[in-house]
Amino acid sequence: MKIRIKFAKYGTLKFIGHLDVMRFFQKAIRRAGIDIKYSEGFSPHQIMSFAAPLGVGMESMGEYLDIEVNSITSVEDMKTALNETMVDGIDVLSVKILPDSSKNAMASVAAAAYTISYKEGNFPIDDIQQKLADFYAKESIVVTKKTKKSTMDMDLKPGIFELKMDKPLNIPSDIDSDGDKQITPVIYILVDASSSGNIKPSMVLDAFCAYCNVELEPYSCQITRLETYTRIIDAQGEEKLVPLEEAGHE
Amino acid sequence: MKRKLALSDEILMQVEKPARYIGNEVNSVMKNKEDVDIRFCMCFPDIYEIGMSHLGIQILYSMFNSWDDVWCERVYSPWVDLDKIMRDKGIALFALESQEPVKNMDFLGITIQYEMCYTNILQILDLSQIPLYAKDRSENDTIVIGGGPCSYNPEPIADFFDLFYIGEGETQYRLLLDTYNENKRNGGTRREFLEKAAQIPGIYVPLFYEEEYKPDGTVKGRKKLYDKAPDTVLKEIVMDVSDTHYPLKPIVPFIQVTQDRLVLEIQRGCIRGCRFCQAGQLYRPVRERDVDVLKKYAVEMLNNTGYDEVSLSSLSSSDYSKLNELLEFLIGYCNSRYINISLPSLRIDAFSLDVMGKVQDVKKSSLTFAPEAGSQRLRDVINKGLTEEVILDGAALAFKGGWTRVKLYFMLGLPTETEEDILGIGDLSNKIAAVFFDTVPKEKRVNGKVQIVTSTSFFIPKPFTPFQWARMCTKEEFIEKAYQTKKGIMSQLNQKSIKYNWHEADVSVLEGILARGDRKLAKVILTAYKRGCLFDSWSECFHNDVWLSCFEDCGIDMDFYTTRERNEDEIFPWDFIDCGVTKEFLLKEWKKAMNGETSPNCKSQCQGCGANRFGGGVCFER
Ligand code: SF4
């Protein structure tokens, strides 16, 4: 049986990298006594796949992993058991049963929404609302992407599905941080997060700052992933983005 | 509870592995500081990944936190990247749990596992903004405690510690903390606390003694500066290891650490009595943990941690009397749960090969032999009861079972070593390869070959071993010996199957100096630290030239500590510590070594080492 787990990762946990989060969940699943399926072979491992890795330093309210289990009492029990063994900064938000036919979490990812907040309050950019709108209205947003081997021009525009100033969201935190990111407006962005067209929110932020002729101090912004989306065809035959958890049921 | 991290996001994002500095791991303990009387910070003076792999800290951390009036936290050495940032910005070193400065704690307990961490101890004190010399600390400064194997010769670093706890921590810490509390309640001074502490068994307060020297530089005696301080300090030891504190909820790190698995300590001590081995003497007598207790612990701890691997810990697991029963249980329990069992170096025989075959991928794993010396004569000198016959028989069995990799460990520079002994290393490696070609028919050879990795380290005489009287080789001698070993291996018929690794000589010489050092060395260590020496056990950080200049500038002769011949009646800087084993016994063993005579192990015949005075363990089991 396939299970999809949604979790939040914030506060101190933002300094724990993707591989270590995987290791954390492998142990948590054993602590919680979940009857997970193991692969065959001489060194069997838990059948587990994560949707989209989150960079160190980022927080998230919408992370996903899929596992396969042999048996389960109820999704509610599993959620409770997992939450009992989490640490501060990582919460299991939902546990859903997936149809057997569904694609794994990673292959399902189509888009992700983020907020970008300025840690010390308001962004030091005048008239940011208008500037952001103008920036997003451009025909193309070309940035130079540096890889190990080459540099390459890339147009971000087709991959940015939404970009605006927004009200802050209440992100929980286990650390007591200075500044009040809770009150000041944040940048909201919805971007392509598929394996072929993934756009990092920091790339958009950098391009926007360059457009405004503003240089922000490194690490002065907090990027938070709000949700990870998959693309479905709804009853009306329309393509639409829905959170990954909606592929499953209770 | 909301915590405020001691380091800003900006700093944490700049340093390698920020997870080293944030705490919050599974099973780490948060308490309300207002609710406790005593705050204790445990330290392992090396990076997080190494420190977190140490069982001793997990035991004490768990024991302290089981007491309502104590909050025990942890600190490790900030790696060089963060070290620099903290110095530049004047950030005080902090404990992982509360993220508060270490200097706010009542105690800082440092476990000292190897000599090459001495400069790291100074880094911890310095970054914590605690005065380096104990004599310079004032009423409100944190009390700095040392423990662990190196505290059995604490003299080179004695000036930096308020007190040392000699021996196993489970026994006297409660009394020490109660004494502290009572002294605080009564408005007593730091000095008054130290005076009372000095009268607790196992506690050594260096400030109450002065080392006196003869004109030749050796120790003449010790002058007491406080009359109630004891003349000798007897180590503390837990006699019933089945009924003592064990960390059933060990901390599980987020990042991969050196020992990334559950550790089950099956016994303490070793019956063997290898003459070069310090642990084999320090932890006498052998005390086994009850097998049913261990089974229960294993299950409970696996549930509490979620580890997918369990490892047995002991100096010599094959000597544990219920090993068979324990392994059978573990294999049964773990196999169905996809939990691996990692086996510490077991004696290679039919039993251990059978077990290893069940829990490891034979093709990927390797066999380990530690003959330590290349000839039977020299193995008799060091009392390593491993014969060539046993090694070759074990190898033959293993090759038949499908193993193709063998690791061999030797020491160079052992007392009485000759060229013949050194050439014996190549010989033995070659014979093992020959056994492979003899036992495994061509068509069955995986990749057609056998891989033998022969490694040598340099012998360093340690306090409380029969070899504490031994002369240590010079760096040049060591290098020559490694060269001879290499030549010996190259001349073998099967040399293509043998890979040779050897250890750095510089760092071994320094370790030798610090191991048998006296109080005069404190200024050298401090000078080295001030000149930037740090993480000396990391080859990329070790600066031998800086150390050499420090010895020279402090007017300390390195050879005095290493190559000098020591008389039988010399007073050693560590003689005031009593580890249970008598100096007479060690001297008898030293003489037997010189005659090439072996001594049987504790289980076959007691040698009267003195450790039976603790009234238990193997000494009373026959
Ligand atoms: S007293 Fe005898 S049995 Fe006990 S540790 Fe010493 S040698 Fe071994």
PDB file of C-alpha atoms in Angstrom, chain B residues 5-256:
ATOM      1  CA  LEU B   5      20.370  29.806  18.453  1.00  0.00           C
ATOM      2  CA  ALA B   6      23.730  31.162  19.503  1.00  0.00           C
ATOM      3  CA  LEU B   7      24.826  31.611  15.911  1.00  0.00           C
ATOM      4  CA  SER B   8      23.073  33.754  13.324  1.00  0.00           C
ATOM      5  CA  ASP B   9      21.654  32.263  10.135  1.00  0.00           C
ATOM      6  CA  GLU B  10      24.401  34.005   8.272  1.00  0.00           C
ATOM      7  CA  ILE B  11      27.128  32.223  10.246  1.00  0.00           C
ATOM      8  CA  LEU B  12      25.380  28.879  10.179  1.00  0.00           C
ATOM      9  CA  MET B  13      24.952  29.104   6.417  1.00  0.00           C
ATOM     10  CA  GLN B  14      28.644  29.835   5.963  1.00  0.00           C
ATOM     11  CA  VAL B  15      30.102  26.987   7.969  1.00  0.00           C
ATOM     12  CA  GLU B  16      30.511  23.390   6.973  1.00  0.00           C
ATOM     13  CA  LYS B  17      27.749  21.207   8.482  1.00  0.00           C
ATOM     14  CA  PRO B  18      25.733  23.686  10.552  1.00  0.00           C
ATOM     15  CA  ALA B  19      23.976  20.697  12.140  1.00  0.00           C
ATOM     16  CA  ARG B  20      27.060  20.356  14.342  1.00  0.00           C
ATOM     17  CA  TYR B  21      26.039  23.428  16.283  1.00  0.00           C
ATOM     18  CA  ILE B  22      22.272  23.459  16.644  1.00  0.00           C
ATOM     19  CA  GLY B  23      21.430  20.594  19.020  1.00  0.00           C
ATOM     20  CA  ASN B  24      17.756  19.512  18.982  1.00  0.00           C
ATOM     21  CA  GLU B  25      18.574  15.899  18.089  1.00  0.00           C
ATOM     22  CA  VAL B  26      16.233  13.030  18.932  1.00  0.00           C
ATOM     23  CA  ASN B  27      16.623  12.160  22.627  1.00  0.00           C
ATOM     24  CA  SER B  28      18.625  15.278  23.464  1.00  0.00           C
ATOM     25  CA  VAL B  29      17.350  16.688  26.743  1.00  0.00           C
ATOM     26  CA  MET B  30      15.832  20.126  27.263  1.00  0.00           C
ATOM     27  CA  LYS B  31      15.128  21.346  30.774  1.00  0.00           C
ATOM     28  CA  ASN B  32      14.061  24.606  32.250  1.00  0.00           C
ATOM     29  CA  LYS B  33      17.160  26.208  33.691  1.00  0.00           C
ATOM     30  CA  GLU B  34      15.154  27.696  36.534  1.00  0.00           C
ATOM     31  CA  ASP B  35      14.196  24.200  37.658  1.00  0.00           C
ATOM     32  CA  VAL B  36      17.701  22.869  38.193  1.00  0.00           C
ATOM     33  CA  ASP B  37      20.443  23.566  40.716  1.00  0.00           C
ATOM     34  CA  ILE B  38      23.367  22.426  38.647  1.00  0.00           C
ATOM     35  CA  ARG B  39      24.234  22.977  35.034  1.00  0.00           C
ATOM     36  CA  PHE B  40      26.817  20.642  33.636  1.00  0.00           C
ATOM     37  CA  CYS B  41      28.334  20.793  30.181  1.00  0.00           C
ATOM     38  CA  MET B  42      29.928  17.627  28.804  1.00  0.00           C
ATOM     39  CA  CYS B  43      32.639  18.102  26.258  1.00  0.00           C
ATOM     40  CA  PHE B  44      34.484  15.905  23.817  1.00  0.00           C
ATOM     41  CA  PRO B  45      37.275  18.099  22.479  1.00  0.00           C
ATOM     42  CA  ASP B  46      37.032  17.112  18.847  1.00  0.00           C
ATOM     43  CA  ILE B  47      34.438  17.692  16.133  1.00  0.00           C
ATOM     44  CA  TYR B  48      30.816  16.747  16.666  1.00  0.00           C
ATOM     45  CA  GLU B  49      30.943  13.639  14.487  1.00  0.00           C
ATOM     46  CA  ILE B  50      33.689  12.128  16.607  1.00  0.00           C
ATOM     47  CA  GLY B  51      32.425  13.342  19.946  1.00  0.00           C
ATOM     48  CA  MET B  52      28.899  12.100  19.311  1.00  0.00           C
ATOM     49  CA  SER B  53      30.258   8.631  18.681  1.00  0.00           C
ATOM     50  CA  HIS B  54      31.605   8.295  22.183  1.00  0.00           C
ATOM     51  CA  LEU B  55      29.678   6.014  24.499  1.00  0.00           C
ATOM     52  CA  GLY B  56      31.056   7.454  27.752  1.00  0.00           C
ATOM     53  CA  ILE B  57      29.461  10.860  27.192  1.00  0.00           C
ATOM     54  CA  GLN B  58      26.128   9.273  26.324  1.00  0.00           C
ATOM     55  CA  ILE B  59      26.250   7.347  29.617  1.00  0.00           C
ATOM     56  CA  LEU B  60      27.041  10.379  31.758  1.00  0.00           C
ATOM     57  CA  TYR B  61      24.659  12.665  29.840  1.00  0.00           C
ATOM     58  CA  SER B  62      21.831  10.252  30.419  1.00  0.00           C
ATOM     59  CA  MET B  63      22.742   9.661  34.072  1.00  0.00           C
ATOM     60  CA  PHE B  64      23.010  13.378  34.884  1.00  0.00           C
ATOM     61  CA  ASN B  65      19.755  14.190  33.152  1.00  0.00           C
ATOM     62  CA  SER B  66      17.992  11.419  35.053  1.00  0.00           C
ATOM     63  CA  TRP B  67      18.579  13.603  38.119  1.00  0.00           C
ATOM     64  CA  ASP B  68      15.968  16.338  38.495  1.00  0.00           C
ATOM     65  CA  ASP B  69      18.342  18.887  39.919  1.00  0.00           C
ATOM     66  CA  VAL B  70      20.883  18.655  37.106  1.00  0.00           C
ATOM     67  CA  TRP B  71      20.757  19.684  33.468  1.00  0.00           C
ATOM     68  CA  CYS B  72      23.550  18.215  31.435  1.00  0.00           C
ATOM     69  CA  GLU B  73      24.305  19.638  28.006  1.00  0.00           C
ATOM     70  CA  ARG B  74      27.002  19.045  25.381  1.00  0.00           C
ATOM     71  CA  VAL B  75      29.707  20.924  23.547  1.00  0.00           C
ATOM     72  CA  TYR B  76      32.241  19.830  20.917  1.00  0.00           C
ATOM     73  CA  SER B  77      35.152  21.578  19.244  1.00  0.00           C
ATOM     74  CA  PRO B  78      34.029  24.080  16.648  1.00  0.00           C
ATOM     75  CA  TRP B  79      35.726  23.155  13.399  1.00  0.00           C
ATOM     76  CA  VAL B  80      38.373  25.587  12.130  1.00  0.00           C
ATOM     77  CA  ASP B  81      35.879  27.525   9.985  1.00  0.00           C
ATOM     78  CA  LEU B  82      33.640  28.401  12.909  1.00  0.00           C
ATOM     79  CA  ASP B  83      36.617  28.749  15.250  1.00  0.00           C
ATOM     80  CA  LYS B  84      37.839  31.656  13.154  1.00  0.00           C
ATOM     81  CA  ILE B  85      34.427  33.336  12.994  1.00  0.00           C
ATOM     82  CA  MET B  86      33.959  33.028  16.763  1.00  0.00           C
ATOM     83  CA  ARG B  87      37.347  34.578  17.425  1.00  0.00           C
ATOM     84  CA  ASP B  88      36.782  37.405  14.947  1.00  0.00           C
ATOM     85  CA  LYS B  89      33.376  38.234  16.376  1.00  0.00           C
ATOM     86  CA  GLY B  90      34.091  37.429  20.020  1.00  0.00           C
ATOM     87  CA  ILE B  91      31.287  34.877  20.226  1.00  0.00           C
ATOM     88  CA  ALA B  92      31.454  32.783  23.386  1.00  0.00           C
ATOM     89  CA  LEU B  93      31.352  29.005  22.981  1.00  0.00           C
ATOM     90  CA  PHE B  94      27.896  27.681  23.784  1.00  0.00           C
ATOM     91  CA  ALA B  95      26.249  24.432  24.818  1.00  0.00           C
ATOM     92  CA  LEU B  96      24.153  22.705  22.163  1.00  0.00           C
ATOM     93  CA  GLU B  97      20.966  22.321  24.197  1.00  0.00           C
ATOM     94  CA  SER B  98      20.369  25.742  25.725  1.00  0.00           C
ATOM     95  CA  GLN B  99      22.638  27.503  23.201  1.00  0.00           C
ATOM     96  CA  GLU B 100      23.867  29.486  26.180  1.00  0.00           C
ATOM     97  CA  PRO B 101      27.533  30.224  26.875  1.00  0.00           C
ATOM     98  CA  VAL B 102      29.453  27.377  28.495  1.00  0.00           C
ATOM     99  CA  LYS B 103      30.809  29.885  30.981  1.00  0.00           C
ATOM    100  CA  ASN B 104      27.311  30.133  32.486  1.00  0.00           C
ATOM    101  CA  MET B 105      27.503  26.495  33.554  1.00  0.00           C
ATOM    102  CA  ASP B 106      28.622  25.260  36.948  1.00  0.00           C
ATOM    103  CA  PHE B 107      30.773  22.512  35.454  1.00  0.00           C
ATOM    104  CA  LEU B 108      32.535  21.776  32.218  1.00  0.00           C
ATOM    105  CA  GLY B 109      33.456  18.078  32.051  1.00  0.00           C
ATOM    106  CA  ILE B 110      35.967  17.224  29.358  1.00  0.00           C
ATOM    107  CA  THR B 111      36.586  13.644  28.336  1.00  0.00           C
ATOM    108  CA  ILE B 112      40.187  13.164  27.274  1.00  0.00           C
ATOM    109  CA  GLN B 113      40.453  10.180  24.994  1.00  0.00           C
ATOM    110  CA  TYR B 114      43.760  10.827  23.239  1.00  0.00           C
ATOM    111  CA  GLU B 115      46.797  13.007  23.785  1.00  0.00           C
ATOM    112  CA  MET B 116      46.519  14.743  20.449  1.00  0.00           C
ATOM    113  CA  CYS B 117      43.448  16.666  21.616  1.00  0.00           C
ATOM    114  CA  TYR B 118      45.320  18.697  24.227  1.00  0.00           C
ATOM    115  CA  THR B 119      45.359  21.896  22.178  1.00  0.00           C
ATOM    116  CA  ASN B 120      41.645  21.405  21.525  1.00  0.00           C
ATOM    117  CA  ILE B 121      41.058  21.463  25.269  1.00  0.00           C
ATOM    118  CA  LEU B 122      42.629  24.908  25.349  1.00  0.00           C
ATOM    119  CA  GLN B 123      40.480  25.971  22.406  1.00  0.00           C
ATOM    120  CA  ILE B 124      37.349  24.933  24.305  1.00  0.00           C
ATOM    121  CA  LEU B 125      38.411  26.888  27.408  1.00  0.00           C
ATOM    122  CA  ASP B 126      39.553  29.871  25.398  1.00  0.00           C
ATOM    123  CA  LEU B 127      36.434  30.146  23.234  1.00  0.00           C
ATOM    124  CA  SER B 128      34.341  29.645  26.365  1.00  0.00           C
ATOM    125  CA  GLN B 129      36.146  32.637  27.850  1.00  0.00           C
ATOM    126  CA  ILE B 130      37.209  30.590  30.857  1.00  0.00           C
ATOM    127  CA  PRO B 131      40.747  31.378  32.122  1.00  0.00           C
ATOM    128  CA  LEU B 132      43.111  28.705  30.776  1.00  0.00           C
ATOM    129  CA  TYR B 133      45.022  28.129  33.987  1.00  0.00           C
ATOM    130  CA  ALA B 134      43.005  26.752  36.895  1.00  0.00           C
ATOM    131  CA  LYS B 135      44.939  28.982  39.274  1.00  0.00           C
ATOM    132  CA  ASP B 136      43.670  32.077  37.443  1.00  0.00           C
ATOM    133  CA  ARG B 137      39.990  31.174  37.778  1.00  0.00           C
ATOM    134  CA  SER B 138      37.876  33.097  40.204  1.00  0.00           C
ATOM    135  CA  GLU B 139      34.796  32.347  42.288  1.00  0.00           C
ATOM    136  CA  ASN B 140      32.258  32.451  39.486  1.00  0.00           C
ATOM    137  CA  ASP B 141      34.230  30.711  36.812  1.00  0.00           C
ATOM    138  CA  THR B 142      33.046  27.330  35.615  1.00  0.00           C
ATOM    139  CA  ILE B 143      34.708  24.380  37.321  1.00  0.00           C
ATOM    140  CA  VAL B 144      36.640  22.366  34.764  1.00  0.00           C
ATOM    141  CA  ILE B 145      36.776  18.582  35.212  1.00  0.00           C
ATOM    142  CA  GLY B 146      38.835  16.126  33.210  1.00  0.00           C
ATOM    143  CA  GLY B 147      38.173  12.422  32.765  1.00  0.00           C
ATOM    144  CA  GLY B 148      38.838   9.550  30.372  1.00  0.00           C
ATOM    145  CA  PRO B 149      41.980   7.485  29.707  1.00  0.00           C
ATOM    146  CA  CYS B 150      44.396  10.409  29.450  1.00  0.00           C
ATOM    147  CA  SER B 151      43.455  11.510  32.947  1.00  0.00           C
ATOM    148  CA  TYR B 152      45.498   8.540  34.207  1.00  0.00           C
ATOM    149  CA  ASN B 153      48.518  10.698  33.444  1.00  0.00           C
ATOM    150  CA  PRO B 154      46.988  14.130  33.836  1.00  0.00           C
ATOM    151  CA  GLU B 155      50.214  15.955  34.613  1.00  0.00           C
ATOM    152  CA  PRO B 156      50.940  17.556  31.203  1.00  0.00           C
ATOM    153  CA  ILE B 157      47.525  19.216  31.301  1.00  0.00           C
ATOM    154  CA  ALA B 158      47.023  19.352  35.080  1.00  0.00           C
ATOM    155  CA  ASP B 159      47.451  23.132  35.194  1.00  0.00           C
ATOM    156  CA  PHE B 160      44.349  23.628  33.063  1.00  0.00           C
ATOM    157  CA  PHE B 161      41.936  21.598  35.197  1.00  0.00           C
ATOM    158  CA  ASP B 162      40.324  22.258  38.552  1.00  0.00           C
ATOM    159  CA  LEU B 163      39.881  18.584  39.102  1.00  0.00           C
ATOM    160  CA  PHE B 164      40.113  15.208  37.446  1.00  0.00           C
ATOM    161  CA  TYR B 165      37.741  12.355  37.958  1.00  0.00           C
ATOM    162  CA  ILE B 166      39.835   9.190  37.754  1.00  0.00           C
ATOM    163  CA  GLY B 167      37.922   6.123  36.641  1.00  0.00           C
ATOM    164  CA  GLU B 168      34.365   5.262  35.759  1.00  0.00           C
ATOM    165  CA  GLY B 169      31.908   8.138  36.133  1.00  0.00           C
ATOM    166  CA  GLU B 170      28.892   6.239  37.421  1.00  0.00           C
ATOM    167  CA  THR B 171      30.083   5.998  41.018  1.00  0.00           C
ATOM    168  CA  GLN B 172      31.064   9.346  42.529  1.00  0.00           C
ATOM    169  CA  TYR B 173      29.449  12.090  40.462  1.00  0.00           C
ATOM    170  CA  ARG B 174      26.347  12.231  42.644  1.00  0.00           C
ATOM    171  CA  LEU B 175      28.482  12.805  45.719  1.00  0.00           C
ATOM    172  CA  LEU B 176      30.603  15.384  43.905  1.00  0.00           C
ATOM    173  CA  LEU B 177      27.534  17.345  42.816  1.00  0.00           C
ATOM    174  CA  ASP B 178      25.939  17.102  46.258  1.00  0.00           C
ATOM    175  CA  THR B 179      29.148  18.398  47.761  1.00  0.00           C
ATOM    176  CA  TYR B 180      29.038  21.294  45.321  1.00  0.00           C
ATOM    177  CA  ASN B 181      25.418  22.085  46.128  1.00  0.00           C
ATOM    178  CA  GLU B 182      26.007  21.979  49.822  1.00  0.00           C
ATOM    179  CA  ASN B 183      29.048  24.184  49.567  1.00  0.00           C
ATOM    180  CA  LYS B 184      27.071  26.683  47.471  1.00  0.00           C
ATOM    181  CA  ARG B 185      24.194  26.700  49.948  1.00  0.00           C
ATOM    182  CA  ASN B 186      26.586  27.349  52.788  1.00  0.00           C
ATOM    183  CA  GLY B 187      28.189  30.210  50.919  1.00  0.00           C
ATOM    184  CA  GLY B 188      31.446  28.271  50.593  1.00  0.00           C
ATOM    185  CA  THR B 189      34.189  29.408  48.253  1.00  0.00           C
ATOM    186  CA  ARG B 190      35.596  27.694  45.194  1.00  0.00           C
ATOM    187  CA  ARG B 191      38.653  26.726  47.216  1.00  0.00           C
ATOM    188  CA  GLU B 192      36.468  25.191  49.910  1.00  0.00           C
ATOM    189  CA  PHE B 193      34.639  23.134  47.310  1.00  0.00           C
ATOM    190  CA  LEU B 194      37.908  21.894  45.835  1.00  0.00           C
ATOM    191  CA  GLU B 195      39.135  20.952  49.315  1.00  0.00           C
ATOM    192  CA  LYS B 196      36.035  18.878  49.925  1.00  0.00           C
ATOM    193  CA  ALA B 197      36.166  17.398  46.441  1.00  0.00           C
ATOM    194  CA  ALA B 198      39.762  16.317  46.979  1.00  0.00           C
ATOM    195  CA  GLN B 199      38.556  14.017  49.729  1.00  0.00           C
ATOM    196  CA  ILE B 200      36.056  12.214  47.502  1.00  0.00           C
ATOM    197  CA  PRO B 201      37.390   8.892  46.199  1.00  0.00           C
ATOM    198  CA  GLY B 202      38.672   9.150  42.632  1.00  0.00           C
ATOM    199  CA  ILE B 203      38.955  12.930  42.629  1.00  0.00           C
ATOM    200  CA  TYR B 204      42.305  14.584  41.982  1.00  0.00           C
ATOM    201  CA  VAL B 205      42.752  18.323  42.462  1.00  0.00           C
ATOM    202  CA  PRO B 206      46.037  19.317  40.797  1.00  0.00           C
ATOM    203  CA  LEU B 207      46.253  22.691  42.557  1.00  0.00           C
ATOM    204  CA  PHE B 208      46.914  20.892  45.839  1.00  0.00           C
ATOM    205  CA  TYR B 209      50.161  19.353  44.673  1.00  0.00           C
ATOM    206  CA  GLU B 210      53.474  20.417  43.282  1.00  0.00           C
ATOM    207  CA  GLU B 211      55.695  18.112  41.257  1.00  0.00           C
ATOM    208  CA  GLU B 212      59.338  18.194  42.411  1.00  0.00           C
ATOM    209  CA  TYR B 213      62.205  17.176  40.209  1.00  0.00           C
ATOM    210  CA  LYS B 214      65.657  15.703  40.574  1.00  0.00           C
ATOM    211  CA  PRO B 215      68.579  17.465  38.910  1.00  0.00           C
ATOM    212  CA  ASP B 216      68.308  15.028  36.002  1.00  0.00           C
ATOM    213  CA  GLY B 217      64.756  16.205  35.358  1.00  0.00           C
ATOM    214  CA  THR B 218      62.953  13.099  36.579  1.00  0.00           C
ATOM    215  CA  VAL B 219      60.330  13.296  39.303  1.00  0.00           C
ATOM    216  CA  LYS B 220      61.658  13.431  42.851  1.00  0.00           C
ATOM    217  CA  GLY B 221      58.302  13.471  44.557  1.00  0.00           C
ATOM    218  CA  ARG B 222      55.158  15.451  45.085  1.00  0.00           C
ATOM    219  CA  LYS B 223      54.710  18.193  47.597  1.00  0.00           C
ATOM    220  CA  LYS B 224      51.223  18.513  49.026  1.00  0.00           C
ATOM    221  CA  LEU B 225      49.880  22.039  49.328  1.00  0.00           C
ATOM    222  CA  TYR B 226      46.750  20.979  51.175  1.00  0.00           C
ATOM    223  CA  ASP B 227      47.286  18.476  53.940  1.00  0.00           C
ATOM    224  CA  LYS B 228      43.999  16.621  53.546  1.00  0.00           C
ATOM    225  CA  ALA B 229      44.611  15.923  49.874  1.00  0.00           C
ATOM    226  CA  PRO B 230      45.318  12.206  49.443  1.00  0.00           C
ATOM    227  CA  ASP B 231      48.776  10.875  48.577  1.00  0.00           C
ATOM    228  CA  THR B 232      47.419   8.588  45.915  1.00  0.00           C
ATOM    229  CA  VAL B 233      44.171   8.608  44.016  1.00  0.00           C
ATOM    230  CA  LEU B 234      42.568   5.231  43.426  1.00  0.00           C
ATOM    231  CA  LYS B 235      40.460   4.893  40.281  1.00  0.00           C
ATOM    232  CA  GLU B 236      36.717   4.559  40.595  1.00  0.00           C
ATOM    233  CA  ILE B 237      35.105   1.471  39.174  1.00  0.00           C
ATOM    234  CA  VAL B 238      31.606   0.021  38.811  1.00  0.00           C
ATOM    235  CA  MET B 239      31.632  -3.550  40.037  1.00  0.00           C
ATOM    236  CA  ASP B 240      28.138  -4.566  38.978  1.00  0.00           C
ATOM    237  CA  VAL B 241      27.947  -3.442  35.377  1.00  0.00           C
ATOM    238  CA  SER B 242      24.526  -5.098  34.939  1.00  0.00           C
ATOM    239  CA  ASP B 243      23.039  -2.848  37.559  1.00  0.00           C
ATOM    240  CA  THR B 244      24.319   0.604  36.689  1.00  0.00           C
ATOM    241  CA  HIS B 245      23.173   3.470  34.542  1.00  0.00           C
ATOM    242  CA  TYR B 246      22.947   2.761  30.830  1.00  0.00           C
ATOM    243  CA  PRO B 247      21.704   5.276  28.235  1.00  0.00           C
ATOM    244  CA  LEU B 248      18.581   3.568  26.964  1.00  0.00           C
ATOM    245  CA  LYS B 249      17.664   6.669  25.007  1.00  0.00           C
ATOM    246  CA  PRO B 250      20.943   7.709  23.425  1.00  0.00           C
ATOM    247  CA  ILE B 251      20.981  10.878  21.364  1.00  0.00           C
ATOM    248  CA  VAL B 252      20.529  10.226  17.652  1.00  0.00           C
ATOM    249  CA  PRO B 253      22.426  12.763  15.552  1.00  0.00           C
ATOM    250  CA  PHE B 254      20.933  14.249  12.400  1.00  0.00           C
ATOM    251  CA  ILE B 255      24.177  14.040  10.499  1.00  0.00           C
ATOM    252  CA  GLN B 256      26.237  10.971   9.902  1.00  0.00           C
TER     253      GLN B 256
END
